[in-house]
């Protein structure tokens, strides 16, 4: 009798298990949709801008150097000094050049004396041959001597001119008015010809120089660039792009851009730190908050709500730019679509959602 009473136990357990499974499925079926915040995608008429820092540089910068070699005995200019055209910046020891000049002067005097003798001899032979008192050979010899003396005089004058220039080149002068921005010379240093001694930023036109990311050139900005002095935001100017470097810096992946400053204020001195703001013309773009951006693999994506089923799907998008608080979408979304802007981190594909203004 006891064995017969225990026989139905497995059947009862099976019934209870089935009933429990039905309860679980019923519980899952009535699970409420996830509540999320959404917004409708719309085209926005937006104008963007970019601000970069740079500095003020002279339009023309000149490397000043001696044309002769020698030891520096005097240095009169330093970095930051303003000089006028013709001002003396440094001097070399002129002993060697002075000796060459003195020798050239003496050589010129000897050549002039030799010419006088040759000219007198030729004139005498010319008179004698006219009266038949000399030979043709003697006359030709005197004429050749005159031509040689004239050539020697020309050579002596050229040598004197070169030695005079070399003596003058022992003094380094400013080629134009401007500010000394670099100095590579010290008293006692031996300088070689064409070795840079000073860098001179000439007075006149000024450029604002920036190192710009190459991505900025994907869209062409407006012509005018607003320039602001960082030390005094009230000092501003307007500039136009004058030169864009054809090469990209390998280390920073930037391009050097020079902006011509129109009527630069006096406060924008050489080397001043400035900010330049470029603006782009407004255009219709789709913008979503950062919170809306998810990913499918390595591709950016957003959750899109189906208005009929109120379920979500992950839609890949192409991002144009990342800005403060928002993402500009280039492709992948259409105006009128509803995207999840908050609460999307725990969603799964096909999940039902509820949102303000939509049915639960």
Coordinates of N, CA and C in Angstrom, one line a residue, residues 203-346:
X203 N 60.0 96.1 -40.7 CA 58.7 96.8 -40.4 C 57.8 96.8 -41.6
X204 N 56.5 96.9 -41.3 CA 55.6 96.9 -42.4 C 54.5 95.9 -42.2
X205 N 54.1 95.1 -43.2 CA 53.0 94.2 -43.2 C 53.3 93.1 -42.1
X206 N 52.2 92.6 -41.5 CA 52.3 91.6 -40.5 C 51.4 90.4 -40.9
X207 N 51.8 89.2 -40.5 CA 51.0 88.0 -40.7 C 50.6 87.4 -39.4
X208 N 49.5 86.8 -39.3 CA 49.1 85.9 -38.2 C 49.3 84.5 -38.7
X209 N 50.2 83.8 -38.0 CA 50.6 82.4 -38.4 C 50.0 81.4 -37.5
X210 N 49.3 80.4 -38.1 CA 48.7 79.3 -37.4 C 49.1 77.9 -37.9
X211 N 49.1 77.0 -37.0 CA 49.3 75.6 -37.5 C 47.9 74.9 -37.4
X212 N 47.4 74.6 -38.6 CA 46.0 74.2 -38.7 C 45.9 72.7 -39.0
X213 N 44.9 72.0 -38.4 CA 44.7 70.6 -38.7 C 44.2 70.5 -40.1
X214 N 44.6 69.5 -40.8 CA 44.2 69.4 -42.2 C 42.7 69.2 -42.4
X215 N 42.0 68.7 -41.4 CA 40.6 68.4 -41.5 C 39.8 69.7 -41.7
X216 N 40.4 70.9 -41.3 CA 39.7 72.2 -41.4 C 39.5 72.5 -42.9
X217 N 40.4 71.9 -43.8 CA 40.3 72.3 -45.2 C 39.2 71.5 -45.9
X218 N 38.5 70.5 -45.2 CA 37.5 69.8 -45.9 C 36.4 70.7 -46.4
X219 N 36.1 71.8 -45.7 CA 35.2 72.8 -46.1 C 35.9 74.2 -46.1
X220 N 35.6 74.9 -47.1 CA 36.2 76.2 -47.3 C 35.5 77.3 -46.4
X221 N 36.3 77.9 -45.5 CA 35.7 78.9 -44.6 C 35.5 80.2 -45.4
X222 N 34.8 81.2 -44.7 CA 34.6 82.5 -45.2 C 36.0 83.2 -45.4
X223 N 36.0 84.3 -46.2 CA 37.2 84.9 -46.5 C 37.9 85.6 -45.3
X224 N 37.1 86.2 -44.5 CA 37.6 87.0 -43.4 C 37.9 86.2 -42.2
X225 N 39.0 86.4 -41.5 CA 39.4 85.7 -40.3 C 39.4 86.8 -39.2
X226 N 38.7 86.5 -38.1 CA 38.7 87.4 -36.9 C 39.9 87.1 -36.0
X227 N 40.8 88.1 -35.8 CA 42.0 87.9 -35.0 C 41.9 88.7 -33.7
X228 N 42.2 88.1 -32.6 CA 42.1 88.7 -31.3 C 43.4 88.5 -30.5
X229 N 43.8 89.6 -29.9 CA 45.0 89.5 -29.0 C 44.6 88.9 -27.7
X230 N 45.4 87.8 -27.4 CA 45.0 87.0 -26.2 C 45.2 87.8 -24.9
X231 N 46.2 88.7 -24.9 CA 46.5 89.4 -23.7 C 45.5 90.6 -23.5
X232 N 44.7 90.9 -24.5 CA 43.7 92.0 -24.4 C 42.7 91.7 -25.4
X233 N 41.6 91.1 -25.0 CA 40.5 90.7 -25.9 C 39.9 91.8 -26.6
X234 N 40.1 93.0 -26.2 CA 39.5 94.2 -26.8 C 40.2 94.6 -28.1
X235 N 41.4 94.1 -28.2 CA 42.3 94.4 -29.4 C 42.0 93.3 -30.5
X236 N 41.3 93.7 -31.6 CA 41.0 92.8 -32.6 C 41.4 93.4 -34.0
X237 N 41.4 92.5 -34.9 CA 41.7 92.9 -36.3 C 41.1 91.8 -37.2
X238 N 41.1 92.1 -38.5 CA 40.5 91.3 -39.5 C 41.7 90.9 -40.5
X239 N 41.7 89.6 -40.9 CA 42.7 89.1 -41.8 C 42.2 88.2 -42.9
X240 N 43.0 88.0 -43.9 CA 42.6 87.1 -45.0 C 43.7 86.1 -45.2
X241 N 43.4 84.9 -45.6 CA 44.4 83.9 -45.8 C 45.3 84.3 -47.0
X242 N 46.6 84.4 -46.7 CA 47.5 84.8 -47.7 C 48.3 83.6 -48.3
X243 N 48.6 82.7 -47.4 CA 49.5 81.6 -47.9 C 49.2 80.3 -47.1
X244 N 49.1 79.2 -47.8 CA 48.9 77.9 -47.2 C 50.0 77.0 -47.6
X245 N 50.7 76.5 -46.6 CA 51.9 75.6 -46.9 C 51.4 74.4 -47.7
X246 N 52.1 74.0 -48.7 CA 51.8 72.8 -49.5 C 52.1 71.5 -48.8
X247 N 52.9 71.6 -47.7 CA 53.4 70.4 -47.0 C 52.7 70.3 -45.6
X248 N 52.5 69.0 -45.2 CA 51.9 68.8 -43.9 C 53.0 68.4 -43.0
X249 N 53.0 69.0 -41.8 CA 54.1 68.6 -40.8 C 53.9 67.2 -40.4
X250 N 55.0 66.4 -40.5 CA 54.9 64.9 -40.3 C 54.6 64.6 -38.8
X251 N 55.1 65.5 -37.9 CA 54.9 65.2 -36.4 C 53.5 65.6 -35.9
X252 N 53.0 66.8 -36.3 CA 51.8 67.3 -35.8 C 50.6 67.1 -36.7
X253 N 50.9 66.7 -38.0 CA 49.8 66.6 -39.0 C 49.0 67.9 -39.2
X254 N 49.8 69.0 -39.1 CA 49.1 70.3 -39.3 C 49.7 71.0 -40.5
X255 N 49.0 72.0 -41.0 CA 49.5 72.8 -42.1 C 49.7 74.2 -41.6
X256 N 50.8 74.8 -42.0 CA 51.0 76.2 -41.6 C 50.3 77.2 -42.5
X257 N 49.5 78.0 -41.9 CA 48.7 79.0 -42.7 C 49.1 80.4 -42.2
X258 N 49.3 81.3 -43.2 CA 49.6 82.7 -42.9 C 48.5 83.6 -43.3
X259 N 48.0 84.4 -42.4 CA 46.9 85.3 -42.6 C 47.4 86.7 -42.6
X260 N 47.2 87.4 -43.7 CA 47.6 88.8 -43.7 C 46.6 89.7 -42.9
X261 N 47.2 90.4 -41.9 CA 46.4 91.2 -41.0 C 46.2 92.6 -41.6
X262 N 45.0 93.0 -41.7 CA 44.6 94.3 -42.3 C 44.7 95.3 -41.3
X263 N 45.6 96.3 -41.5 CA 45.8 97.5 -40.6 C 46.0 96.9 -39.1
X264 N 47.0 96.2 -38.9 CA 47.3 95.6 -37.6 C 47.4 96.7 -36.5
X265 N 46.7 96.5 -35.3 CA 46.8 97.5 -34.2 C 48.2 97.5 -33.7
X266 N 48.6 98.6 -33.1 CA 49.9 98.8 -32.6 C 50.2 97.8 -31.5
X267 N 49.2 97.4 -30.8 CA 49.4 96.4 -29.7 C 49.7 95.0 -30.2
X268 N 49.4 94.7 -31.5 CA 49.8 93.4 -32.0 C 51.2 93.4 -32.5
X269 N 52.1 93.4 -31.5 CA 53.6 93.5 -31.9 C 54.0 92.1 -32.3
X270 N 55.3 92.1 -32.8 CA 55.8 90.8 -33.3 C 55.9 89.8 -32.1
X271 N 55.5 88.6 -32.4 CA 55.5 87.5 -31.4 C 54.3 87.5 -30.5
X272 N 53.4 88.4 -30.6 CA 52.2 88.4 -29.8 C 51.4 87.2 -30.0
X273 N 50.8 86.6 -28.9 CA 50.0 85.5 -29.0 C 48.6 85.9 -29.3
X274 N 48.0 85.3 -30.3 CA 46.7 85.7 -30.8 C 45.8 84.5 -31.0
X275 N 44.5 84.8 -31.2 CA 43.5 83.7 -31.5 C 42.9 84.1 -32.8
X276 N 42.7 83.2 -33.7 CA 42.1 83.4 -35.0 C 40.8 82.6 -35.1
X277 N 39.7 83.2 -35.5 CA 38.5 82.5 -35.6 C 38.0 82.5 -37.1
X278 N 37.8 81.3 -37.6 CA 37.3 81.2 -39.0 C 35.9 80.7 -38.9
X279 N 35.0 81.2 -39.7 CA 33.6 80.8 -39.7 C 33.2 80.2 -41.1
X280 N 32.3 79.2 -41.0 CA 31.8 78.6 -42.3 C 30.3 79.1 -42.5
X281 N 29.9 79.1 -43.7 CA 28.6 79.6 -44.0 C 27.6 78.6 -43.5
X282 N 26.4 79.0 -43.0 CA 25.4 78.1 -42.4 C 24.9 77.1 -43.4
X283 N 24.6 75.9 -43.0 CA 24.1 74.9 -43.9 C 23.2 73.9 -43.0
X284 N 22.3 73.2 -43.7 CA 21.3 72.3 -43.1 C 22.1 71.1 -42.7
X285 N 22.0 70.7 -41.4 CA 22.7 69.5 -40.9 C 21.8 68.9 -39.8
X286 N 22.1 67.6 -39.6 CA 21.4 66.8 -38.6 C 22.3 66.7 -37.4
X287 N 21.8 67.1 -36.2 CA 22.6 67.2 -35.0 C 21.9 66.4 -33.9
X288 N 22.6 65.5 -33.3 CA 22.1 64.7 -32.1 C 23.0 64.9 -30.9
X289 N 22.4 64.7 -29.7 CA 23.3 64.8 -28.5 C 24.3 63.7 -28.5
X290 N 25.4 63.9 -27.7 CA 26.4 62.9 -27.5 C 25.8 61.6 -27.0
X291 N 24.8 61.7 -26.0 CA 24.2 60.5 -25.4 C 23.5 59.6 -26.4
X292 N 23.2 60.2 -27.6 CA 22.5 59.3 -28.6 C 23.4 58.4 -29.3
X293 N 24.7 58.7 -29.3 CA 25.7 58.0 -30.1 C 26.1 56.7 -29.4
X294 N 25.8 55.6 -30.1 CA 26.3 54.3 -29.7 C 27.2 53.7 -30.7
X295 N 27.4 52.4 -30.8 CA 28.3 51.8 -31.8 C 27.8 50.4 -32.1
X296 N 28.0 50.0 -33.4 CA 27.8 48.7 -33.8 C 29.1 48.2 -34.3
X297 N 29.9 47.4 -33.5 CA 31.2 47.1 -33.8 C 32.1 48.4 -33.7
X298 N 32.8 48.7 -34.8 CA 33.6 49.9 -34.7 C 32.9 51.1 -35.4
X299 N 31.7 50.9 -35.8 CA 30.9 51.9 -36.6 C 30.0 52.7 -35.6
X300 N 30.0 54.0 -35.7 CA 29.0 54.8 -34.9 C 27.6 54.5 -35.3
X301 N 26.7 54.5 -34.3 CA 25.3 54.1 -34.6 C 24.4 54.8 -33.6
X302 N 23.1 54.9 -33.9 CA 22.1 55.4 -32.9 C 20.9 54.4 -32.9
X303 N 20.2 54.5 -31.8 CA 18.9 53.7 -31.7 C 17.8 54.5 -32.3
X304 N 17.1 53.8 -33.3 CA 16.0 54.4 -34.0 C 14.7 53.7 -33.6
X305 N 13.7 54.4 -33.2 CA 12.4 53.8 -32.8 C 11.5 53.7 -34.0
X306 N 10.9 52.5 -34.2 CA 9.9 52.2 -35.2 C 8.6 52.8 -34.7
X307 N 8.0 53.7 -35.4 CA 6.7 54.3 -34.9 C 5.6 53.4 -34.9
X308 N 5.6 52.3 -35.7 CA 4.5 51.4 -35.7 C 4.5 50.4 -34.6
X309 N 5.7 49.7 -34.4 CA 5.9 48.7 -33.4 C 6.4 49.2 -32.1
X310 N 6.9 50.4 -32.1 CA 7.6 51.0 -30.9 C 8.7 50.1 -30.4
X311 N 9.4 49.6 -31.3 CA 10.7 48.8 -31.0 C 11.9 49.5 -31.6
X312 N 13.0 49.2 -31.1 CA 14.2 49.9 -31.5 C 15.1 49.1 -32.3
X313 N 15.9 49.7 -33.2 CA 16.9 49.1 -34.0 C 18.1 50.0 -34.0
X314 N 19.3 49.3 -34.1 CA 20.6 50.1 -34.1 C 20.9 50.4 -35.5
X315 N 21.0 51.7 -35.8 CA 21.3 52.2 -37.2 C 22.6 52.8 -37.3
X316 N 23.5 52.3 -38.2 CA 24.8 52.9 -38.4 C 24.7 54.3 -39.0
X317 N 25.6 55.2 -38.6 CA 25.6 56.6 -39.1 C 27.1 57.0 -39.4
X318 N 27.2 58.0 -40.2 CA 28.5 58.6 -40.5 C 28.6 60.0 -39.9
X319 N 29.6 60.2 -39.0 CA 29.7 61.4 -38.3 C 30.5 62.4 -39.1
X320 N 30.0 63.6 -39.2 CA 30.8 64.7 -39.8 C 31.8 65.3 -38.9
X321 N 31.3 65.8 -37.7 CA 32.2 66.4 -36.8 C 31.7 66.1 -35.4
X322 N 32.6 66.1 -34.4 CA 32.3 66.0 -33.0 C 32.4 67.4 -32.4
X323 N 31.4 67.9 -31.8 CA 31.4 69.2 -31.2 C 31.0 69.1 -29.7
X324 N 31.1 70.2 -29.0 CA 30.8 70.2 -27.6 C 29.3 69.9 -27.3
X325 N 29.1 68.7 -26.8 CA 27.8 68.3 -26.4 C 26.9 67.7 -27.5
X326 N 27.4 67.8 -28.8 CA 26.6 67.3 -29.9 C 27.5 66.6 -30.9
X327 N 26.8 65.9 -31.8 CA 27.5 65.2 -32.9 C 26.8 65.6 -34.2
X328 N 27.5 66.0 -35.2 CA 26.9 66.4 -36.4 C 27.0 65.1 -37.3
X329 N 25.8 64.6 -37.7 CA 25.7 63.4 -38.5 C 25.7 63.8 -40.0
X330 N 26.6 63.2 -40.7 CA 26.7 63.4 -42.2 C 25.7 62.5 -43.0
X331 N 25.6 61.3 -42.6 CA 24.8 60.3 -43.3 C 24.3 59.2 -42.4
X332 N 23.1 58.6 -42.8 CA 22.6 57.5 -42.0 C 21.2 57.8 -41.3
X333 N 20.9 59.1 -41.1 CA 19.6 59.5 -40.6 C 18.9 60.3 -41.5
X334 N 17.5 60.3 -41.4 CA 16.7 61.1 -42.3 C 15.8 61.9 -41.4
X335 N 15.4 63.1 -41.8 CA 14.5 64.0 -41.0 C 13.2 63.3 -40.8
X336 N 12.7 63.4 -39.6 CA 11.4 62.7 -39.2 C 11.6 61.4 -38.4
X337 N 12.8 60.9 -38.4 CA 13.1 59.6 -37.6 C 13.2 60.0 -36.2
X338 N 12.7 59.1 -35.3 CA 12.8 59.3 -33.9 C 14.0 58.5 -33.3
X339 N 14.9 59.2 -32.7 CA 16.1 58.5 -32.1 C 16.1 58.6 -30.6
X340 N 16.7 57.6 -30.0 CA 16.8 57.6 -28.5 C 18.0 58.5 -28.1
X341 N 17.8 59.4 -27.2 CA 18.8 60.3 -26.8 C 19.2 60.1 -25.3
X342 N 18.5 59.2 -24.6 CA 18.9 58.9 -23.3 C 18.2 57.6 -22.9
X343 N 19.0 56.7 -22.2 CA 18.5 55.4 -21.8 C 18.8 54.3 -22.8
X344 N 19.7 54.5 -23.8 CA 19.9 53.5 -24.8 C 21.0 52.5 -24.5
X345 N 21.7 52.7 -23.3 CA 22.8 51.8 -23.1 C 22.4 50.4 -22.8
X346 N 21.2 50.2 -22.2 CA 20.8 48.9 -21.9 C 19.8 48.3 -22.9

